Amino acid sequence: MNRIALPLLVVVATLGLCGCQRDEPREVAKISGRMFVFNYRVAIATYLVTLQRVAPIADGSTVGASFENPRGGPDLTTSDRIFPVDEKITVQSPPIECVKQDRPYKVTIRIKGPEGDILQTIETTIHSDTDQSLLPAKPLVVGPLYTPNPEVFKPDGTTDMRPVQGCPAS
């Protein structure tokens, strides 16, 4: 009986150890939302991606993102710390210009552990259902009291609601 039990125990233990090893990166978060945010009051557009945590993420981990620049040129990047208590992770770009309606824009998100090792890479695209040409180039209000911006609402009664200029055609 011992001659059968010992080899069987070794086989079971070996299989158990193999099951603990991960050759592929595990999923620690999944996309729960993605969109463009157009803030008309301050005339700023940004990308916004929300992630839902699906596995524990160690304290000191970070989330970095690169966003396709709608104006052209190099991607825009961000990096933020992930707090262990946060169930949702929000990733927002710096202000952007020249978003075109129905065009896919690429976003790459990397979640890194405390030592800088990549835990997960998420690639996605975001489409806007609105063209940024509807957003004025200048903020509509200034200051904490929402004072009308004199560069938009002129003393003579005219308004300057022109969109950002110099955007690429496509």
JSON list of C-alpha atoms in Angstrom, two decimals, residues 20-140:
[
{"chain": "A", "resi": 20, "resn": "CYS", "atom": "CA", "xyz": [-0.24, 27.58, -9.04]},
{"chain": "A", "resi": 21, "resn": "GLN", "atom": "CA", "xyz": [2.10, 28.82, -11.76]},
{"chain": "A", "resi": 22, "resn": "ARG", "atom": "CA", "xyz": [0.82, 31.44, -14.19]},
{"chain": "A", "resi": 23, "resn": "ASP", "atom": "CA", "xyz": [2.45, 31.77, -17.57]},
{"chain": "A", "resi": 24, "resn": "GLU", "atom": "CA", "xyz": [-0.06, 34.35, -18.76]},
{"chain": "A", "resi": 25, "resn": "PRO", "atom": "CA", "xyz": [-0.71, 37.69, -17.04]},
{"chain": "A", "resi": 26, "resn": "ARG", "atom": "CA", "xyz": [-3.86, 37.64, -14.98]},
{"chain": "A", "resi": 27, "resn": "GLU", "atom": "CA", "xyz": [-6.71, 40.08, -15.34]},
{"chain": "A", "resi": 28, "resn": "VAL", "atom": "CA", "xyz": [-6.82, 42.50, -12.41]},
{"chain": "A", "resi": 29, "resn": "ALA", "atom": "CA", "xyz": [-9.28, 45.01, -13.90]},
{"chain": "A", "resi": 30, "resn": "LYS", "atom": "CA", "xyz": [-11.79, 45.25, -16.71]},
{"chain": "A", "resi": 31, "resn": "ILE", "atom": "CA", "xyz": [-13.22, 48.23, -18.55]},
{"chain": "A", "resi": 32, "resn": "SER", "atom": "CA", "xyz": [-16.51, 49.37, -17.09]},
{"chain": "A", "resi": 33, "resn": "GLY", "atom": "CA", "xyz": [-16.86, 52.62, -19.08]},
{"chain": "A", "resi": 34, "resn": "ARG", "atom": "CA", "xyz": [-15.14, 54.76, -21.69]},
{"chain": "A", "resi": 35, "resn": "MET", "atom": "CA", "xyz": [-16.06, 58.05, -23.31]},
{"chain": "A", "resi": 36, "resn": "PHE", "atom": "CA", "xyz": [-15.03, 61.55, -24.22]},
{"chain": "A", "resi": 37, "resn": "VAL", "atom": "CA", "xyz": [-16.00, 64.26, -21.75]},
{"chain": "A", "resi": 38, "resn": "PHE", "atom": "CA", "xyz": [-16.78, 67.70, -23.19]},
{"chain": "A", "resi": 39, "resn": "ASN", "atom": "CA", "xyz": [-16.91, 70.38, -20.50]},
{"chain": "A", "resi": 40, "resn": "TYR", "atom": "CA", "xyz": [-18.50, 73.37, -22.20]},
{"chain": "A", "resi": 41, "resn": "ARG", "atom": "CA", "xyz": [-18.14, 75.66, -19.20]},
{"chain": "A", "resi": 42, "resn": "VAL", "atom": "CA", "xyz": [-14.33, 75.54, -19.32]},
{"chain": "A", "resi": 43, "resn": "ALA", "atom": "CA", "xyz": [-13.99, 74.52, -23.01]},
{"chain": "A", "resi": 44, "resn": "ILE", "atom": "CA", "xyz": [-12.02, 71.33, -22.31]},
{"chain": "A", "resi": 45, "resn": "ALA", "atom": "CA", "xyz": [-12.37, 67.83, -23.74]},
{"chain": "A", "resi": 46, "resn": "THR", "atom": "CA", "xyz": [-10.76, 64.72, -22.22]},
{"chain": "A", "resi": 47, "resn": "TYR", "atom": "CA", "xyz": [-10.77, 60.95, -22.55]},
{"chain": "A", "resi": 48, "resn": "LEU", "atom": "CA", "xyz": [-12.27, 59.12, -19.55]},
{"chain": "A", "resi": 49, "resn": "VAL", "atom": "CA", "xyz": [-11.94, 55.38, -18.92]},
{"chain": "A", "resi": 50, "resn": "THR", "atom": "CA", "xyz": [-13.21, 53.62, -15.80]},
{"chain": "A", "resi": 51, "resn": "LEU", "atom": "CA", "xyz": [-11.97, 50.20, -14.74]},
{"chain": "A", "resi": 52, "resn": "GLN", "atom": "CA", "xyz": [-13.61, 47.78, -12.34]},
{"chain": "A", "resi": 53, "resn": "ARG", "atom": "CA", "xyz": [-11.15, 45.91, -10.13]},
{"chain": "A", "resi": 54, "resn": "VAL", "atom": "CA", "xyz": [-11.62, 42.12, -10.50]},
{"chain": "A", "resi": 55, "resn": "ALA", "atom": "CA", "xyz": [-8.63, 40.94, -8.43]},
{"chain": "A", "resi": 56, "resn": "PRO", "atom": "CA", "xyz": [-6.53, 42.33, -5.58]},
{"chain": "A", "resi": 57, "resn": "ILE", "atom": "CA", "xyz": [-3.98, 44.99, -6.54]},
{"chain": "A", "resi": 58, "resn": "ALA", "atom": "CA", "xyz": [-1.07, 45.61, -4.16]},
{"chain": "A", "resi": 59, "resn": "ASP", "atom": "CA", "xyz": [-0.55, 48.95, -2.44]},
{"chain": "A", "resi": 60, "resn": "GLY", "atom": "CA", "xyz": [1.90, 51.07, -4.43]},
{"chain": "A", "resi": 61, "resn": "SER", "atom": "CA", "xyz": [0.63, 49.88, -7.82]},
{"chain": "A", "resi": 62, "resn": "THR", "atom": "CA", "xyz": [0.08, 52.39, -10.62]},
{"chain": "A", "resi": 63, "resn": "VAL", "atom": "CA", "xyz": [-2.06, 52.77, -13.71]},
{"chain": "A", "resi": 64, "resn": "GLY", "atom": "CA", "xyz": [-0.52, 54.43, -16.75]},
{"chain": "A", "resi": 65, "resn": "ALA", "atom": "CA", "xyz": [-2.23, 55.27, -20.00]},
{"chain": "A", "resi": 66, "resn": "SER", "atom": "CA", "xyz": [-1.36, 56.53, -23.44]},
{"chain": "A", "resi": 67, "resn": "PHE", "atom": "CA", "xyz": [-4.06, 58.26, -25.46]},
{"chain": "A", "resi": 68, "resn": "GLU", "atom": "CA", "xyz": [-3.97, 58.90, -29.19]},
{"chain": "A", "resi": 69, "resn": "ASN", "atom": "CA", "xyz": [-3.63, 62.64, -29.73]},
{"chain": "A", "resi": 70, "resn": "PRO", "atom": "CA", "xyz": [-6.56, 63.76, -31.93]},
{"chain": "A", "resi": 71, "resn": "ARG", "atom": "CA", "xyz": [-4.59, 66.85, -33.03]},
{"chain": "A", "resi": 72, "resn": "GLY", "atom": "CA", "xyz": [-1.74, 64.58, -34.17]},
{"chain": "A", "resi": 73, "resn": "GLY", "atom": "CA", "xyz": [1.75, 64.16, -32.81]},
{"chain": "A", "resi": 74, "resn": "PRO", "atom": "CA", "xyz": [2.89, 61.98, -29.93]},
{"chain": "A", "resi": 75, "resn": "ASP", "atom": "CA", "xyz": [0.43, 60.19, -27.67]},
{"chain": "A", "resi": 76, "resn": "LEU", "atom": "CA", "xyz": [-0.65, 61.91, -24.47]},
{"chain": "A", "resi": 77, "resn": "THR", "atom": "CA", "xyz": [0.30, 59.99, -21.31]},
{"chain": "A", "resi": 78, "resn": "THR", "atom": "CA", "xyz": [-0.74, 59.85, -17.68]},
{"chain": "A", "resi": 79, "resn": "SER", "atom": "CA", "xyz": [0.28, 57.87, -14.62]},
{"chain": "A", "resi": 80, "resn": "ASP", "atom": "CA", "xyz": [-1.56, 57.65, -11.31]},
{"chain": "A", "resi": 81, "resn": "ARG", "atom": "CA", "xyz": [-1.33, 55.63, -8.14]},
{"chain": "A", "resi": 82, "resn": "ILE", "atom": "CA", "xyz": [-3.93, 52.95, -7.44]},
{"chain": "A", "resi": 83, "resn": "PHE", "atom": "CA", "xyz": [-5.23, 52.87, -3.89]},
{"chain": "A", "resi": 84, "resn": "PRO", "atom": "CA", "xyz": [-6.11, 49.43, -2.47]},
{"chain": "A", "resi": 85, "resn": "VAL", "atom": "CA", "xyz": [-9.51, 50.61, -1.18]},
{"chain": "A", "resi": 86, "resn": "ASP", "atom": "CA", "xyz": [-10.68, 51.83, -4.60]},
{"chain": "A", "resi": 87, "resn": "GLU", "atom": "CA", "xyz": [-12.97, 49.32, -6.32]},
{"chain": "A", "resi": 88, "resn": "LYS", "atom": "CA", "xyz": [-13.09, 51.53, -9.43]},
{"chain": "A", "resi": 89, "resn": "ILE", "atom": "CA", "xyz": [-10.06, 53.01, -11.15]},
{"chain": "A", "resi": 90, "resn": "THR", "atom": "CA", "xyz": [-10.50, 56.20, -13.17]},
{"chain": "A", "resi": 91, "resn": "VAL", "atom": "CA", "xyz": [-8.10, 57.10, -15.96]},
{"chain": "A", "resi": 92, "resn": "GLN", "atom": "CA", "xyz": [-8.41, 60.57, -17.50]},
{"chain": "A", "resi": 93, "resn": "SER", "atom": "CA", "xyz": [-6.30, 62.19, -20.20]},
{"chain": "A", "resi": 94, "resn": "PRO", "atom": "CA", "xyz": [-4.87, 65.69, -20.21]},
{"chain": "A", "resi": 95, "resn": "PRO", "atom": "CA", "xyz": [-7.02, 68.17, -22.18]},
{"chain": "A", "resi": 96, "resn": "ILE", "atom": "CA", "xyz": [-7.31, 67.28, -25.87]},
{"chain": "A", "resi": 97, "resn": "GLU", "atom": "CA", "xyz": [-8.37, 69.12, -29.02]},
{"chain": "A", "resi": 98, "resn": "CYS", "atom": "CA", "xyz": [-9.77, 68.17, -32.45]},
{"chain": "A", "resi": 99, "resn": "VAL", "atom": "CA", "xyz": [-11.90, 65.11, -31.59]},
{"chain": "A", "resi": 100, "resn": "LYS", "atom": "CA", "xyz": [-13.87, 63.98, -34.66]},
{"chain": "A", "resi": 101, "resn": "GLN", "atom": "CA", "xyz": [-17.25, 62.28, -34.44]},
{"chain": "A", "resi": 102, "resn": "ASP", "atom": "CA", "xyz": [-17.35, 58.48, -35.08]},
{"chain": "A", "resi": 103, "resn": "ARG", "atom": "CA", "xyz": [-13.57, 58.15, -35.46]},
{"chain": "A", "resi": 104, "resn": "PRO", "atom": "CA", "xyz": [-11.90, 55.48, -33.28]},
{"chain": "A", "resi": 105, "resn": "TYR", "atom": "CA", "xyz": [-9.10, 56.78, -31.03]},
{"chain": "A", "resi": 106, "resn": "LYS", "atom": "CA", "xyz": [-6.66, 54.31, -29.48]},
{"chain": "A", "resi": 107, "resn": "VAL", "atom": "CA", "xyz": [-6.07, 54.04, -25.72]},
{"chain": "A", "resi": 108, "resn": "THR", "atom": "CA", "xyz": [-3.54, 51.74, -24.03]},
{"chain": "A", "resi": 109, "resn": "ILE", "atom": "CA", "xyz": [-3.66, 51.21, -20.27]},
{"chain": "A", "resi": 110, "resn": "ARG", "atom": "CA", "xyz": [-0.96, 49.47, -18.24]},
{"chain": "A", "resi": 111, "resn": "ILE", "atom": "CA", "xyz": [-1.43, 48.43, -14.63]},
{"chain": "A", "resi": 112, "resn": "LYS", "atom": "CA", "xyz": [1.92, 48.02, -12.89]},
{"chain": "A", "resi": 113, "resn": "GLY", "atom": "CA", "xyz": [2.76, 46.45, -9.56]},
{"chain": "A", "resi": 114, "resn": "PRO", "atom": "CA", "xyz": [4.75, 48.24, -6.82]},
{"chain": "A", "resi": 115, "resn": "GLU", "atom": "CA", "xyz": [8.07, 47.06, -8.33]},
{"chain": "A", "resi": 116, "resn": "GLY", "atom": "CA", "xyz": [7.10, 48.25, -11.82]},
{"chain": "A", "resi": 117, "resn": "ASP", "atom": "CA", "xyz": [6.18, 44.84, -13.24]},
{"chain": "A", "resi": 118, "resn": "ILE", "atom": "CA", "xyz": [3.27, 44.97, -15.70]},
{"chain": "A", "resi": 119, "resn": "LEU", "atom": "CA", "xyz": [0.26, 43.19, -14.23]},
{"chain": "A", "resi": 120, "resn": "GLN", "atom": "CA", "xyz": [-2.08, 43.86, -17.15]},
{"chain": "A", "resi": 121, "resn": "THR", "atom": "CA", "xyz": [-2.24, 45.74, -20.45]},
{"chain": "A", "resi": 122, "resn": "ILE", "atom": "CA", "xyz": [-5.61, 46.85, -21.79]},
{"chain": "A", "resi": 123, "resn": "GLU", "atom": "CA", "xyz": [-5.96, 48.17, -25.34]},
{"chain": "A", "resi": 124, "resn": "THR", "atom": "CA", "xyz": [-9.21, 49.75, -26.49]},
{"chain": "A", "resi": 125, "resn": "THR", "atom": "CA", "xyz": [-10.63, 52.44, -28.71]},
{"chain": "A", "resi": 126, "resn": "ILE", "atom": "CA", "xyz": [-13.04, 55.24, -27.94]},
{"chain": "A", "resi": 127, "resn": "HIS", "atom": "CA", "xyz": [-15.49, 56.84, -30.37]},
{"chain": "A", "resi": 128, "resn": "SER", "atom": "CA", "xyz": [-17.18, 60.18, -29.85]},
{"chain": "A", "resi": 129, "resn": "ASP", "atom": "CA", "xyz": [-20.79, 60.70, -30.83]},
{"chain": "A", "resi": 130, "resn": "THR", "atom": "CA", "xyz": [-20.11, 64.45, -30.97]},
{"chain": "A", "resi": 131, "resn": "ASP", "atom": "CA", "xyz": [-17.59, 66.44, -32.97]},
{"chain": "A", "resi": 132, "resn": "GLN", "atom": "CA", "xyz": [-15.43, 68.77, -30.89]},
{"chain": "A", "resi": 133, "resn": "SER", "atom": "CA", "xyz": [-16.16, 71.60, -33.32]},
{"chain": "A", "resi": 134, "resn": "LEU", "atom": "CA", "xyz": [-19.32, 72.09, -31.22]},
{"chain": "A", "resi": 135, "resn": "LEU", "atom": "CA", "xyz": [-17.14, 73.05, -28.23]},
{"chain": "A", "resi": 136, "resn": "PRO", "atom": "CA", "xyz": [-16.00, 76.69, -28.08]},
{"chain": "A", "resi": 137, "resn": "ALA", "atom": "CA", "xyz": [-12.24, 77.31, -28.05]},
{"chain": "A", "resi": 138, "resn": "LYS", "atom": "CA", "xyz": [-12.46, 79.59, -25.02]},
{"chain": "A", "resi": 139, "resn": "PRO", "atom": "CA", "xyz": [-14.12, 78.98, -21.62]},
{"chain": "A", "resi": 140, "resn": "LEU", "atom": "CA", "xyz": [-17.65, 80.39, -21.37]}
]
